[in-house]
mmCIF file of C-alpha atoms in Angstrom:
data_model
loop_
_atom_site.group_PDB
_atom_site.id
_atom_site.type_symbol
_atom_site.label_atom_id
_atom_site.label_comp_id
_atom_site.label_asym_id
_atom_site.label_seq_id
_atom_site.Cartn_x
_atom_site.Cartn_y
_atom_site.Cartn_z
ATOM 1 C CA PRO A 1 0.000 0.000 0.000
ATOM 2 C CA PHE A 2 1.011 3.596 -0.648
ATOM 3 C CA GLY A 3 3.846 2.642 -2.961
ATOM 4 C CA SER A 4 5.034 0.503 -5.820
ATOM 5 C CA SER A 5 6.698 -2.871 -5.536
ATOM 6 C CA PRO A 6 10.381 -3.281 -6.438
ATOM 7 C CA ASP A 7 11.283 -4.764 -9.833
ATOM 8 C CA THR A 8 12.734 -7.817 -8.077
ATOM 9 C CA LEU A 9 9.255 -8.859 -6.915
ATOM 10 C CA ASP A 10 7.806 -9.928 -10.245
ATOM 11 C CA GLY A 11 5.432 -12.611 -8.918
ATOM 12 C CA SER A 12 7.712 -15.493 -9.905
ATOM 13 C CA LEU A 13 7.779 -16.984 -6.384
ATOM 14 C CA PRO A 14 4.673 -18.395 -4.692
ATOM 15 C CA GLY A 15 3.120 -15.871 -2.334
ATOM 16 C CA ASP A 16 4.921 -12.907 -3.917
ATOM 17 C CA VAL A 17 2.497 -9.991 -3.665
ATOM 18 C CA GLY A 18 5.039 -7.213 -4.213
ATOM 19 C CA PHE A 19 5.218 -6.128 -0.570
ATOM 20 C CA ASP A 20 8.725 -5.022 0.391
ATOM 21 C CA PRO A 21 8.567 -1.562 1.996
ATOM 22 C CA ILE A 22 12.142 -1.780 3.349
ATOM 23 C CA GLY A 23 13.648 -3.024 0.079
ATOM 24 C CA PHE A 24 15.203 -6.301 1.232
ATOM 25 C CA SER A 25 14.562 -7.927 -2.153
ATOM 26 C CA THR A 26 16.722 -5.349 -3.908
ATOM 27 C CA GLN A 27 19.851 -6.070 -1.845
ATOM 28 C CA PRO A 28 22.595 -8.582 -2.841
ATOM 29 C CA PHE A 29 22.300 -10.764 0.284
ATOM 30 C CA ALA A 30 23.090 -14.101 -1.349
ATOM 31 C CA SER A 31 26.264 -12.959 -3.066
ATOM 32 C CA PHE A 32 27.781 -11.797 0.238
ATOM 33 C CA ASN A 33 30.564 -14.300 0.951
ATOM 34 C CA ASN A 34 28.401 -17.311 0.074
ATOM 35 C CA PRO A 35 30.314 -20.277 -1.397
ATOM 36 C CA LEU A 36 27.094 -21.922 -2.593
ATOM 37 C CA TYR A 37 26.170 -18.842 -4.592
ATOM 38 C CA GLN A 38 29.635 -18.491 -6.138
ATOM 39 C CA GLU A 39 29.681 -22.113 -7.378
ATOM 40 C CA GLY A 40 27.569 -21.542 -10.450
ATOM 41 C CA ASN A 41 25.195 -18.737 -9.441
ATOM 42 C CA PHE A 42 22.238 -21.122 -9.427
ATOM 43 C CA MET A 43 20.075 -19.205 -6.951
ATOM 44 C CA SER A 44 19.101 -15.572 -7.118
ATOM 45 C CA ASP A 45 19.237 -13.257 -4.126
ATOM 46 C CA LEU A 46 15.441 -13.412 -3.944
ATOM 47 C CA GLU A 47 15.473 -17.225 -3.888
ATOM 48 C CA TRP A 48 17.980 -17.180 -1.018
ATOM 49 C CA LEU A 49 15.720 -14.805 0.879
ATOM 50 C CA ARG A 50 12.762 -17.137 0.254
ATOM 51 C CA GLU A 51 14.828 -20.074 1.559
ATOM 52 C CA ALA A 52 15.441 -18.107 4.755
ATOM 53 C CA GLU A 53 11.789 -17.075 5.014
ATOM 54 C CA LEU A 54 10.635 -20.686 4.686
ATOM 55 C CA ALA A 55 13.207 -21.972 7.181
ATOM 56 C CA HIS A 56 12.261 -19.354 9.775
ATOM 57 C CA GLY A 57 8.560 -19.857 9.099
ATOM 58 C CA ARG A 58 8.779 -23.612 9.579
ATOM 59 C CA ILE A 59 10.634 -23.128 12.852
ATOM 60 C CA ALA A 60 8.015 -20.574 13.925
ATOM 61 C CA GLN A 61 5.240 -23.095 13.223
ATOM 62 C CA LEU A 62 6.976 -25.586 15.514
ATOM 63 C CA ALA A 63 7.466 -22.848 18.108
ATOM 64 C CA VAL A 64 3.754 -22.012 18.119
ATOM 65 C CA VAL A 65 2.916 -25.674 18.715
ATOM 66 C CA GLY A 66 5.606 -25.766 21.407
ATOM 67 C CA PHE A 67 4.022 -22.826 23.197
ATOM 68 C CA ILE A 68 0.490 -24.260 23.115
ATOM 69 C CA TRP A 69 1.000 -28.036 23.477
ATOM 70 C CA PRO A 70 2.226 -28.215 27.115
ATOM 71 C CA GLY A 71 -0.667 -26.116 28.395
ATOM 72 C CA LEU A 72 -3.259 -28.252 26.604
ATOM 73 C CA PHE A 73 -1.846 -31.736 27.003
ATOM 74 C CA GLY A 74 0.687 -31.473 29.801
ATOM 75 C CA THR A 75 4.339 -32.292 29.625
ATOM 76 C CA LEU A 76 6.209 -35.498 29.031
ATOM 77 C CA PRO A 77 7.346 -37.401 32.089
ATOM 78 C CA GLY A 78 11.067 -37.430 32.714
ATOM 79 C CA SER A 79 13.216 -40.154 34.183
ATOM 80 C CA ASP A 80 15.563 -39.785 37.125
ATOM 81 C CA GLU A 81 18.592 -39.930 34.812
ATOM 82 C CA PHE A 82 17.344 -36.876 32.942
ATOM 83 C CA GLY A 83 16.211 -34.569 35.724
ATOM 84 C CA GLY A 84 13.188 -36.446 37.119
ATOM 85 C CA LEU A 85 9.512 -35.672 36.681
ATOM 86 C CA ASP A 86 9.756 -32.073 37.840
ATOM 87 C CA ALA A 87 12.330 -31.114 35.220
ATOM 88 C CA TYR A 88 9.723 -31.305 32.452
ATOM 89 C CA SER A 89 6.680 -29.938 34.282
ATOM 90 C CA GLU A 90 7.341 -26.224 33.702
ATOM 91 C CA LEU A 91 4.767 -24.768 31.286
ATOM 92 C CA ASN A 92 6.372 -21.362 30.723
ATOM 93 C CA PRO A 93 8.803 -21.814 27.811
ATOM 94 C CA PHE A 94 11.350 -19.362 29.233
ATOM 95 C CA LYS A 95 11.407 -20.989 32.661
ATOM 96 C CA ALA A 96 11.501 -24.444 31.039
ATOM 97 C CA LEU A 97 14.871 -23.621 29.487
ATOM 98 C CA THR A 98 16.401 -23.427 32.951
ATOM 99 C CA ALA A 99 14.363 -26.305 34.423
ATOM 100 C CA VAL A 100 15.354 -29.034 31.965
ATOM 101 C CA PRO A 101 18.758 -30.712 32.128
ATOM 102 C CA GLU A 102 21.562 -29.449 29.907
ATOM 103 C CA SER A 103 21.483 -32.694 27.919
ATOM 104 C CA ALA A 104 17.980 -31.831 26.671
ATOM 105 C CA ILE A 105 19.189 -28.452 25.425
ATOM 106 C CA TYR A 106 22.148 -30.119 23.683
ATOM 107 C CA GLN A 107 19.769 -32.554 21.995
ATOM 108 C CA ILE A 108 17.709 -29.679 20.633
ATOM 109 C CA ILE A 109 20.790 -27.817 19.394
ATOM 110 C CA GLY A 110 22.195 -31.008 17.852
ATOM 111 C CA GLY A 111 18.902 -31.743 16.108
ATOM 112 C CA MET A 112 18.693 -28.234 14.686
ATOM 113 C CA ALA A 113 22.297 -28.382 13.475
ATOM 114 C CA TRP A 114 21.692 -31.751 11.796
ATOM 115 C CA PHE A 115 18.592 -30.476 9.948
ATOM 116 C CA GLU A 116 20.388 -27.333 8.793
ATOM 117 C CA TYR A 117 23.399 -29.357 7.635
ATOM 118 C CA GLN A 118 21.120 -31.674 5.644
ATOM 119 C CA ARG A 119 19.400 -28.654 4.068
ATOM 120 C CA VAL A 120 22.720 -27.155 2.940
ATOM 121 C CA ILE A 121 23.852 -30.494 1.486
ATOM 122 C CA ARG A 122 20.546 -30.752 -0.387
ATOM 123 C CA ILE A 123 20.970 -27.251 -1.820
ATOM 124 C CA LYS A 124 24.462 -28.130 -3.084
ATOM 125 C CA GLU A 125 23.307 -31.438 -4.597
ATOM 126 C CA GLN A 126 20.283 -30.028 -6.396
ATOM 127 C CA GLY A 127 22.037 -26.978 -7.830
ATOM 128 C CA ALA A 128 20.074 -25.296 -10.603
ATOM 129 C CA ASN A 129 17.282 -27.887 -10.387
ATOM 130 C CA ARG A 130 16.385 -26.825 -6.858
ATOM 131 C CA VAL A 131 12.803 -26.151 -5.908
ATOM 132 C CA VAL A 132 13.026 -23.312 -3.381
ATOM 133 C CA GLY A 133 12.311 -24.652 0.089
ATOM 134 C CA ASP A 134 12.504 -28.356 -0.833
ATOM 135 C CA ILE A 135 13.907 -30.347 2.076
ATOM 136 C CA GLY A 136 13.233 -33.782 0.608
ATOM 137 C CA ILE A 137 10.107 -34.586 2.604
ATOM 138 C CA GLY A 138 6.798 -35.055 0.813
ATOM 139 C CA TYR A 139 6.063 -33.995 -2.719
ATOM 140 C CA PRO A 140 8.357 -33.588 -4.733
ATOM 141 C CA GLY A 141 10.923 -34.932 -2.251
ATOM 142 C CA ALA A 142 12.565 -38.312 -2.081
ATOM 143 C CA PHE A 143 10.784 -39.242 1.173
ATOM 144 C CA ASN A 144 7.073 -39.332 0.372
ATOM 145 C CA PRO A 145 5.388 -41.774 2.805
ATOM 146 C CA PHE A 146 1.856 -40.542 2.005
ATOM 147 C CA ASN A 147 2.361 -40.844 -1.783
ATOM 148 C CA LEU A 148 1.470 -37.204 -2.369
ATOM 149 C CA ASN A 149 1.104 -36.502 -6.068
ATOM 150 C CA TYR A 150 -0.021 -33.019 -7.030
ATOM 151 C CA THR A 151 -0.621 -31.462 -10.393
ATOM 152 C CA PRO A 152 1.580 -28.417 -11.065
ATOM 153 C CA GLU A 153 -1.380 -26.157 -10.241
ATOM 154 C CA GLN A 154 -2.081 -27.965 -6.958
ATOM 155 C CA TYR A 155 1.586 -27.853 -5.997
ATOM 156 C CA ALA A 156 1.737 -24.109 -6.693
ATOM 157 C CA GLU A 157 -1.302 -23.637 -4.441
ATOM 158 C CA LYS A 158 0.328 -25.723 -1.674
ATOM 159 C CA GLN A 159 3.431 -23.529 -1.907
ATOM 160 C CA VAL A 160 1.294 -20.382 -1.507
ATOM 161 C CA GLN A 161 -0.478 -21.965 1.481
ATOM 162 C CA GLU A 162 2.838 -22.860 3.096
ATOM 163 C CA ILE A 163 4.335 -19.389 2.787
ATOM 164 C CA LYS A 164 1.147 -17.843 4.188
ATOM 165 C CA HIS A 165 1.253 -20.251 7.145
ATOM 166 C CA CYS A 166 4.940 -19.466 7.660
ATOM 167 C CA ARG A 167 4.309 -15.722 7.721
ATOM 168 C CA LEU A 168 1.393 -16.066 10.112
ATOM 169 C CA ALA A 169 3.400 -18.368 12.395
ATOM 170 C CA MET A 170 6.294 -15.890 12.574
ATOM 171 C CA ILE A 171 3.893 -13.175 13.734
ATOM 172 C CA ALA A 172 2.192 -15.590 16.158
ATOM 173 C CA ALA A 173 5.497 -16.803 17.612
ATOM 174 C CA PHE A 174 6.583 -13.220 18.214
ATOM 175 C CA GLY A 175 3.297 -12.511 20.006
ATOM 176 C CA LEU A 176 3.554 -15.681 22.083
ATOM 177 C CA ILE A 177 7.146 -14.871 23.060
ATOM 178 C CA CYS A 178 6.181 -11.353 24.137
ATOM 179 C CA GLN A 179 3.159 -12.589 26.097
ATOM 180 C CA ALA A 180 5.063 -15.393 27.844
ATOM 181 C CA ASN A 181 7.820 -12.944 28.773
ATOM 182 C CA ASN A 182 5.301 -10.404 30.026
ATOM 183 C CA SER A 183 3.027 -12.787 31.941
ATOM 184 C CA GLY A 184 5.516 -15.359 33.216
ATOM 185 C CA THR A 185 3.063 -18.189 32.582
ATOM 186 C CA ASP A 186 1.924 -20.383 29.721
ATOM 187 C CA VAL A 187 -0.591 -19.320 27.097
ATOM 188 C CA ILE A 188 -3.381 -21.736 28.022
ATOM 189 C CA SER A 189 -3.413 -20.654 31.689
ATOM 190 C CA GLN A 190 -4.100 -17.120 30.542
ATOM 191 C CA LEU A 191 -7.183 -18.244 28.617
ATOM 192 C CA ALA A 192 -8.779 -20.000 31.592
ATOM 193 C CA PRO A 193 -11.485 -17.994 33.431
#
């Protein structure tokens, strides 16, 4: 609103509606000291930004579930070797970080590092044939346990749905973080009368 979209936002990516008031899409982010980009220039700066948007949006979707799940369904029981039952009973996400044992935090960090490493390897392997955001799970990925098979039109619609969900989840996660920090309790407790 109140302006024109940059030339870089030409509608070629799913969910591209020309909204970039700060001008991120016009900056050479991907070419900044990026060995993947220099090995053949197979992804544009805009595609690298979309990769980042999808990665952050997917993490935000998990974060939203992580904020809501414990309040609705309770927490998982812990064993004595991993902090006991009380270590996993904290519902406030910020307090939970200090209540769980260090090994749980290391598991989370290790899992995130493994997924990111696999994503970078996949980007290098696919090269110019890369579908932006493809992590090899589901259609058109190699691991497709539900035998998803979309037409090109259906797949384009699924990509638009995903980016919309990612954007909404990033806003929701920010709101949940601010509210949990402000209130000191979980989200579900605040909804109870």
